[in-house]
Coordinates of C-alpha atoms in Angstrom, one line a residue:
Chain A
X592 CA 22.8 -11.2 -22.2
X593 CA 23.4 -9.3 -18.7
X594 CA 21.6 -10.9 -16.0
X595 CA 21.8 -9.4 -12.2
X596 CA 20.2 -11.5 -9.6
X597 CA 19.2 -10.1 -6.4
X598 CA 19.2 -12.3 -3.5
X599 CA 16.6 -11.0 -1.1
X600 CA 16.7 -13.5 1.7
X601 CA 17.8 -11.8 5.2
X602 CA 18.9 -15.3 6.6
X603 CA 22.9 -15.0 7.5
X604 CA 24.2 -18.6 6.9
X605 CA 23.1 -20.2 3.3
X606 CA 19.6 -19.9 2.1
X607 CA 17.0 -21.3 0.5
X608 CA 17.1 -18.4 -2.3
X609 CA 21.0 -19.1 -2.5
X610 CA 20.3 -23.0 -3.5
X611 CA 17.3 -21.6 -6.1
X612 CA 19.7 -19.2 -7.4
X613 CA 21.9 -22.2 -7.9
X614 CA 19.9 -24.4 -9.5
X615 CA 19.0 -21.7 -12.0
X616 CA 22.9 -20.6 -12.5
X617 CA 23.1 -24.2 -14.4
X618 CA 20.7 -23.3 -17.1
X619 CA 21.9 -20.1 -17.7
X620 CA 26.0 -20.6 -18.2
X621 CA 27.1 -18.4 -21.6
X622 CA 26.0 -15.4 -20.4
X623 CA 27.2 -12.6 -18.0
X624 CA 25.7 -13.2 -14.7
X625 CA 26.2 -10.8 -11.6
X626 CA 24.7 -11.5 -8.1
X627 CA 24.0 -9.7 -5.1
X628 CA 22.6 -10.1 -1.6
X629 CA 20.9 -7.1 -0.7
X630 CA 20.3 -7.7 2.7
X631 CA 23.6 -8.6 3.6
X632 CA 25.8 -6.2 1.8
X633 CA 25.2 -2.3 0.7
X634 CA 24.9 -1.4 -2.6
X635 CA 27.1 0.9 -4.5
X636 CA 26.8 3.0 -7.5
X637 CA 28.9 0.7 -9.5
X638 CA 26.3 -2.3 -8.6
X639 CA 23.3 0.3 -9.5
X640 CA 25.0 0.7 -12.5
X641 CA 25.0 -3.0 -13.6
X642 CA 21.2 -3.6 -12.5
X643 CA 20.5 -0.4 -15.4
X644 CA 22.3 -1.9 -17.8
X645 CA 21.1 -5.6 -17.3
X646 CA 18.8 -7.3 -19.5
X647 CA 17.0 -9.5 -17.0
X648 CA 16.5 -8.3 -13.5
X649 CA 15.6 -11.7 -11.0
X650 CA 14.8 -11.3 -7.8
X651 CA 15.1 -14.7 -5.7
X652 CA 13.3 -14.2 -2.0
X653 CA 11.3 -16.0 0.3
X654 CA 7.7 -15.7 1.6
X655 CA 7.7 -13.2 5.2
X656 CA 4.2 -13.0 6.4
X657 CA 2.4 -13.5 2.9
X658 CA 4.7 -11.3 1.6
X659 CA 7.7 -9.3 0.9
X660 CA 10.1 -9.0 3.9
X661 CA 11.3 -5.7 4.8
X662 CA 14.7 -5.4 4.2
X663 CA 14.1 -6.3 0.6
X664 CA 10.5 -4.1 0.5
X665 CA 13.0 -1.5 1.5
X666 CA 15.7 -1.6 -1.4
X667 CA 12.8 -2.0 -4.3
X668 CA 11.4 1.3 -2.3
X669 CA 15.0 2.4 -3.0
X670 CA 15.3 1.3 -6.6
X671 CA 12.1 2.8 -7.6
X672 CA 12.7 6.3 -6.4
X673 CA 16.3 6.1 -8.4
X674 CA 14.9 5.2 -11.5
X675 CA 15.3 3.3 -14.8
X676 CA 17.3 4.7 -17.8
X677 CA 16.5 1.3 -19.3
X678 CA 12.5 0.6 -19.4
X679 CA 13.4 -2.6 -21.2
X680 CA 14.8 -4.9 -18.2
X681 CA 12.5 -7.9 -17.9
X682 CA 11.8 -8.9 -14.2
X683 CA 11.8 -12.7 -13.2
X684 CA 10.9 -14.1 -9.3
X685 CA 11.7 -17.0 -8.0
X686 CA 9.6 -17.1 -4.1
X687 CA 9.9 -19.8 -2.0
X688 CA 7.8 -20.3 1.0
X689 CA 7.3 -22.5 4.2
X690 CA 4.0 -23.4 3.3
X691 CA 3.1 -26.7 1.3
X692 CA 1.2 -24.8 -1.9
X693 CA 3.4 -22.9 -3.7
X694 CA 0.3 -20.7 -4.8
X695 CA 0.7 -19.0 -0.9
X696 CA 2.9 -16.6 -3.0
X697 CA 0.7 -15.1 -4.8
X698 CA 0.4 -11.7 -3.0
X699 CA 4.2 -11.5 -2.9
X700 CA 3.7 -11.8 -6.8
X701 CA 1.3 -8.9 -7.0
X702 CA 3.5 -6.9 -4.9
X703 CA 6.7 -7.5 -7.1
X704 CA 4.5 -6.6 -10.7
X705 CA 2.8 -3.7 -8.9
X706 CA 6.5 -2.5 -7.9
X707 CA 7.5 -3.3 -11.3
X708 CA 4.9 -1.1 -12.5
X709 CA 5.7 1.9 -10.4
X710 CA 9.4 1.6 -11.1
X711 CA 8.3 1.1 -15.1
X712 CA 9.5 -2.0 -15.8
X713 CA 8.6 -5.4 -17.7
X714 CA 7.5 -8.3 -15.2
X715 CA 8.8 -12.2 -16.9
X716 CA 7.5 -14.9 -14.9
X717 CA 7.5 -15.7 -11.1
X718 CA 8.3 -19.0 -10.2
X719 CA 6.6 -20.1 -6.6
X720 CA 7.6 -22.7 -4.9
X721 CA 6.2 -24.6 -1.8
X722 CA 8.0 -26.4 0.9
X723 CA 11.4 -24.2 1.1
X724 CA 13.1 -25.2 3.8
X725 CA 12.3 -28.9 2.8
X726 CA 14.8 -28.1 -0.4
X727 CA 18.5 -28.5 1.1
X728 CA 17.7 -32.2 2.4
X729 CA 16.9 -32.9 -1.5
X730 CA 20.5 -31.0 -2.7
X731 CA 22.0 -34.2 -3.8
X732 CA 18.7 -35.3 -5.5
X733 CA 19.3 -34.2 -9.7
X734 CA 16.7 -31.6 -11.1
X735 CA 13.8 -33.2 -12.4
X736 CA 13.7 -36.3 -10.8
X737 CA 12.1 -37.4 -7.8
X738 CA 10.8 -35.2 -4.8
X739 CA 13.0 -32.3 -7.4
X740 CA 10.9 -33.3 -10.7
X741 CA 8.5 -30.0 -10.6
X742 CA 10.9 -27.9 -9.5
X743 CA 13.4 -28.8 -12.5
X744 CA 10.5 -28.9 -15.0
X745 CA 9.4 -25.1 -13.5
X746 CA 13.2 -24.1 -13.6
X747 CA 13.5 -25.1 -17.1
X748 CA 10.6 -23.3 -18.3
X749 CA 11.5 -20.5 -16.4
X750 CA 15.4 -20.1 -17.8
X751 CA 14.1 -20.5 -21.5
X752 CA 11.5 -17.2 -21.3
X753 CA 14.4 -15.4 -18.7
X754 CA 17.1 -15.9 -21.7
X755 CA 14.4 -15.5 -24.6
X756 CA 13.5 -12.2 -22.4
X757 CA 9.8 -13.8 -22.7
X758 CA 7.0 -13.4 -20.3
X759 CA 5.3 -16.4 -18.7
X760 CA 2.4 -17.7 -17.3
X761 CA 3.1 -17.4 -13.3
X762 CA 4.2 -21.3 -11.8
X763 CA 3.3 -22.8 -8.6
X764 CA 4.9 -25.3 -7.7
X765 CA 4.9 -28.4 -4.4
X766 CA 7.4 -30.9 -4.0
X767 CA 6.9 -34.1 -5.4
X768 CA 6.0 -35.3 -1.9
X769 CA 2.8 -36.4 -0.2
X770 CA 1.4 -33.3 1.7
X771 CA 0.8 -35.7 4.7
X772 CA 4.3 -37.1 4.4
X773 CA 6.1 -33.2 4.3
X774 CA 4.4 -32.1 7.3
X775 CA 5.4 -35.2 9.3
X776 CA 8.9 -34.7 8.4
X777 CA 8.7 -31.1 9.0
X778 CA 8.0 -31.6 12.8
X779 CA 10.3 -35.2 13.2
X780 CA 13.2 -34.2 10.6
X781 CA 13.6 -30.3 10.8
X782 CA 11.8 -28.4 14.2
X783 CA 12.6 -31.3 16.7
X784 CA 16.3 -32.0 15.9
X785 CA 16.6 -28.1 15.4
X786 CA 15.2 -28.0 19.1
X787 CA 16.7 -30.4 20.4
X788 CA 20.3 -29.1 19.2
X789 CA 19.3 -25.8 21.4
X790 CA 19.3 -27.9 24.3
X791 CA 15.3 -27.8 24.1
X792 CA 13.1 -30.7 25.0
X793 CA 9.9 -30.8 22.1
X794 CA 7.3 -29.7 24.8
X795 CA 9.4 -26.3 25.1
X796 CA 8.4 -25.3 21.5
X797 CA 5.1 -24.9 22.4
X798 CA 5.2 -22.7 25.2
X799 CA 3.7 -19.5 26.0
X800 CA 6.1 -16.8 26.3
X801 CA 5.7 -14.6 29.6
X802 CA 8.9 -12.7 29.4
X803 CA 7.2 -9.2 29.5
X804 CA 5.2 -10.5 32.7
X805 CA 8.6 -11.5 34.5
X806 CA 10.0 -7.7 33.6
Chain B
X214 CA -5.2 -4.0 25.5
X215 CA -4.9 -2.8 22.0
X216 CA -1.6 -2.3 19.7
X217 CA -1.4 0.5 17.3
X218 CA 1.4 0.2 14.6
X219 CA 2.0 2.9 12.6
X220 CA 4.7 4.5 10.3
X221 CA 4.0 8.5 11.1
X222 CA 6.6 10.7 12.4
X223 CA 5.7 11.8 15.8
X224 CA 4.6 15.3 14.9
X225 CA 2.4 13.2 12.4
X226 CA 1.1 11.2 14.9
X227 CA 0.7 14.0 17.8
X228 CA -0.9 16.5 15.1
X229 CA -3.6 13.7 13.6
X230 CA -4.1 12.1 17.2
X231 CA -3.8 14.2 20.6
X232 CA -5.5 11.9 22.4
X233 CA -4.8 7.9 22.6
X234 CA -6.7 5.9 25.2
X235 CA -4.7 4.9 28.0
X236 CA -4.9 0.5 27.3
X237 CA -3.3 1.6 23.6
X238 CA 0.2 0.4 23.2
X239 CA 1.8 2.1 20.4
X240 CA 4.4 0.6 18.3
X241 CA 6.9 3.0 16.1
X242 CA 9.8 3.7 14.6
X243 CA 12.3 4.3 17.0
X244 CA 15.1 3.6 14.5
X245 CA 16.6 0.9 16.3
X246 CA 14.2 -2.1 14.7
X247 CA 16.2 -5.1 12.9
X248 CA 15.0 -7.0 10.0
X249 CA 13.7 -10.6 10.9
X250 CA 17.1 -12.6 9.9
X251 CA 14.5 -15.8 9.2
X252 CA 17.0 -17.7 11.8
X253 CA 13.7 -19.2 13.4
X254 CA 15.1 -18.4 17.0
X255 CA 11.5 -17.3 18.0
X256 CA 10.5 -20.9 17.6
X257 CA 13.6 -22.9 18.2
X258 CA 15.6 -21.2 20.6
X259 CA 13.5 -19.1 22.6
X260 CA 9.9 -20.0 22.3
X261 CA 7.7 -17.3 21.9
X262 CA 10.2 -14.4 21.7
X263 CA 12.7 -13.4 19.0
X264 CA 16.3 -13.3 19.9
X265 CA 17.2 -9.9 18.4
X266 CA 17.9 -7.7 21.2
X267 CA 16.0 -4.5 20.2
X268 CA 13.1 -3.4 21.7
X269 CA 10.7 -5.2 19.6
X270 CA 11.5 -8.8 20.3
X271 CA 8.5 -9.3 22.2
X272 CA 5.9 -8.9 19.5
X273 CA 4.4 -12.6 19.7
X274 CA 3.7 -12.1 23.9
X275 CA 2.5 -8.2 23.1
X276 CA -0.4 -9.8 20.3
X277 CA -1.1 -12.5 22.7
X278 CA -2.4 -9.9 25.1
X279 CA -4.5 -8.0 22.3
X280 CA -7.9 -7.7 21.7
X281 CA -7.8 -5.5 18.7
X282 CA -4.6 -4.8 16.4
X283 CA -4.3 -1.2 14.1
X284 CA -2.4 -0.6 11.7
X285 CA -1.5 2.6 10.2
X286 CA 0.6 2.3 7.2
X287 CA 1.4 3.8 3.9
X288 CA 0.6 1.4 0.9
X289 CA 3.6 0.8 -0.7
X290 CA 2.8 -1.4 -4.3
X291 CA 0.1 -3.2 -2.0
X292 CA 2.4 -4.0 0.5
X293 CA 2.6 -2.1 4.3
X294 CA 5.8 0.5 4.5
X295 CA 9.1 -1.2 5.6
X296 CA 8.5 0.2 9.0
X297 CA 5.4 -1.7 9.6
X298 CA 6.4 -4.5 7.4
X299 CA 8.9 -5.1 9.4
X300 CA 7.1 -5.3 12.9
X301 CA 4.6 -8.2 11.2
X302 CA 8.0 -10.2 10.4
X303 CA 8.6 -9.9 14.0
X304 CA 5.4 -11.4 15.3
X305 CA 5.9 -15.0 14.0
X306 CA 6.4 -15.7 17.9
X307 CA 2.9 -15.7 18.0
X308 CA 2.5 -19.3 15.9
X309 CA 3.8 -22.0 16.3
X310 CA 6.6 -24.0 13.7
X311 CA 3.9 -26.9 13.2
X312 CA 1.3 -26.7 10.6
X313 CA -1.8 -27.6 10.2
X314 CA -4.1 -27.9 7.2
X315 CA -6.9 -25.0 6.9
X316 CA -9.3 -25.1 3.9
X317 CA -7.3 -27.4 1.5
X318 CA -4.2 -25.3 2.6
X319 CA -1.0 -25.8 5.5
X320 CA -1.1 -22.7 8.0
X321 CA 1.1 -22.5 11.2
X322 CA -0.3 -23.7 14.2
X323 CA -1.6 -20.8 16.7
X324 CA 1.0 -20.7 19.9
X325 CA -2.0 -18.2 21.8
X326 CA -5.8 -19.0 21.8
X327 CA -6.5 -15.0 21.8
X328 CA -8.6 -13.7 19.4
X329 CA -7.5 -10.3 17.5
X330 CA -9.5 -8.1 15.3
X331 CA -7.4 -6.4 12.8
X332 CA -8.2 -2.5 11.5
X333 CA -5.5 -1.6 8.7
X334 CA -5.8 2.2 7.4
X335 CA -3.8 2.8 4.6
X336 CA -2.7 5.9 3.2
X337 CA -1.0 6.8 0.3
X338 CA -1.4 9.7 -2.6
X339 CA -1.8 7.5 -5.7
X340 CA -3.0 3.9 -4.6
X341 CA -3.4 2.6 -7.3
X342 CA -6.3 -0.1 -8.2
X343 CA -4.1 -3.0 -8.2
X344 CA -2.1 -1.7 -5.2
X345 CA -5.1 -1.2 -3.8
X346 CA -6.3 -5.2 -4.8
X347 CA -3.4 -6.2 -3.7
X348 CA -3.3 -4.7 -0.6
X349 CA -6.7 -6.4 -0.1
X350 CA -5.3 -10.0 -0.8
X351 CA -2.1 -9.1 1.6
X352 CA -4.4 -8.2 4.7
X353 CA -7.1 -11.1 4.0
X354 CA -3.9 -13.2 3.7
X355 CA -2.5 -12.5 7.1
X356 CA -6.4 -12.8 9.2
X357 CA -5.7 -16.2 7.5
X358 CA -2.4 -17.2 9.0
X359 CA -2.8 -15.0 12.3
X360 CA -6.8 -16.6 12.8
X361 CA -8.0 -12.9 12.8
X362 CA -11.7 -13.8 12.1
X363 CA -13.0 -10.2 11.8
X364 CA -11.2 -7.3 10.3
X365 CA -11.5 -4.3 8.4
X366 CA -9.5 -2.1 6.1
X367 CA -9.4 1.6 4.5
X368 CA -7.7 3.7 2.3
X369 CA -6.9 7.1 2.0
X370 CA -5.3 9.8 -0.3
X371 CA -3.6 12.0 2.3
X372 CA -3.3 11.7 6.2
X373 CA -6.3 14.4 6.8
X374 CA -8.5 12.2 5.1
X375 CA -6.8 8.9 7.5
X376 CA -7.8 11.2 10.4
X377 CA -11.2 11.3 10.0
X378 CA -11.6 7.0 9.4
X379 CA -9.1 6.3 12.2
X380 CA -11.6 6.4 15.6
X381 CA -11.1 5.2 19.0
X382 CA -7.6 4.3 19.4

């Protein structure tokens, strides 16, 4: 089976769509498996020509402003006015988002199977997931267990209808974390140390910009 | 002061609207905007202002000074165009990295106590239904996060008909 897998995060250094990506890579070995980050790399007719000719088309992204960010809203604008040979190609999406509730994807999902619609193609499954950024601290943790147990059940699930080419029921997925316990540790364990590397004290964060006022 | 975003060309723009009032800043394509890199500068670097040099970096400080927000877009499968799109992902200066919980769900914290009424007009010749539902969702979505209590939102086949619904700007 051919399976191309667009990475649509805009983040330079390693993302949160990259691990994803990852995660899923190990439950889909055997079959021939292209990827490509849209946003930081152009696309050529050679790589047009794999997406037509794929099976599976998955689009890993995160959440921008309840949506779809712009660089990425801008290549399925591109896509769709190229056209599909190949009506058959089943679309998968695998959002992450800042939020707690993996459910705050749901417009993005509307967006991707009215896209898919335009451009005439099957939509899979999405897979949401809350609590993104939270993911890289639990790398090491194994799929399936731990604060990682719904996301390896979901990614599971997800990787049997992507390689049966079935569709799914749309998952929503949290961290197997206390809500409480996430948002703590998203203040003490991610913004403050990320601060604090900037040479920023934590009452800095919150200030109110007045650089136009200065000009 | 109100902020008008919009996607039309300028002879769009001058043809359907001669006249803008003089407190309207007006936010367009210039060709030189960069796609939100989701590096979090705005939050972690330099509070309240994104660290892309290029002429749109200060959407969070240009929102806290608004009263009332437009938006002119095309619908594009629900969504705004890139263009416009891509403004919104530069206004995340005006939160805050911290969340809070609103109605059984975590939202950012508001960095501005302002309060903004949101118009969006979209235009577009075949909206579909579910483009149109969708759309719907996207805009009551973002009142959510941005704590825009009041807005309102249109739709239009062709920018003659936008014309007529967009007043006062």
């Amino acid at each position: 089976m051919k399976i191309c897998i667009i990475n649509g995060s805009p983040k330079t250094g390693k993302s949160i769509s990259e691990l994803l990506i990852g995660y899923l890579m190990q439950f889909i070995k055997g079959n021939e498996v292209v990827t490509y980050n849209i946003c930081k790399t152009g696309f050529s007719k050679i790589q047009f020509s794999q997406i037509q000719n794929s099976d599976v088309l998955i689009f890993a992204f995160p959440l921008y402003i309840d949506s779809i960010n712009s660089c990425l809203l801008r290549f399925l604008a591109w896509l769709e006015k190229r056209g599909f040979e190949n009506n058959n190609i089943v679309v998968y999406c695998i959002i992450n988002n800042g939020f707690y509730e993996g459910y705050q994807n749901h417009v993005a999902v509307s967006i991707m199977k009215n896209w898919c619609k335009a451009a005439g193609l099957v939509y899979g499954q999405t897979l949401g997931i809350g609590a993104g950024e939270m993911l890289p601290f639990f790398e090491d943790v194994p799929l399936g267990h731990g604060p990682n147990k719904n996301i390896g059940t979901a990614i599971q699930e997800l990787s049997r209808n992507i390689l049966s080419l079935d569709q799914g029921k749309d998952l929503f997925i949290s961290p197997n974390l206390p809500r409480f316990l996430w948002k703590t540790a998203s203040s003490f364990c991610f913004w403050y140390p990320q601060a604090k590397k900037n040479g920023l004290k934590r009452k800095r964060l919150k200030e109110k910009a007045n650089y136009i006022s200065k000009k | 002061m109100n902020i008008l975003i919009h996607d039309l060309s300028n002879m769009q723009f001058q043809s359907l609207f001669p006249e803008v009032c003089n407190n309207v800043h007006i936010i367009q394509d210039n060709g030189t905007i960069k796609h939100c890199t989701g590096c979090f500068g705005c939050w972690i670097k330099t509070p309240g202002k994104c660290v892309l040099k290029d002429g749109y970096d200060n959407m969070g400080e240009l929102l806290s000074n608004s009263a009332k927000v437009t938006i002119i877009s095309r619908c594009l499968y629900g969504c705004y165009s890139p263009f416009v799109k891509n403004v919104l992902d530069r206004s995340i200066p005006w939160l805050l990295p911290f969340f809070k919980i609103k109605n059984n769900e975590t939202h950012h914290k508001r960095r501005y106590r302002n309060n903004i009424q949101l118009t969006v007009h979209f235009y577009g010749e075949k909206i579909t239904t579910e483009e149109r539902e969708t759309a719907e969702k996207l805009v009551k979505a973002n009142c959510n996060n941005f704590y825009m209590k009041n807005y309102e939102i249109s739709f239009s086949n062709s920018l003659e008909e936008l014309s007529g619904k967009v007043i006062a700007i």
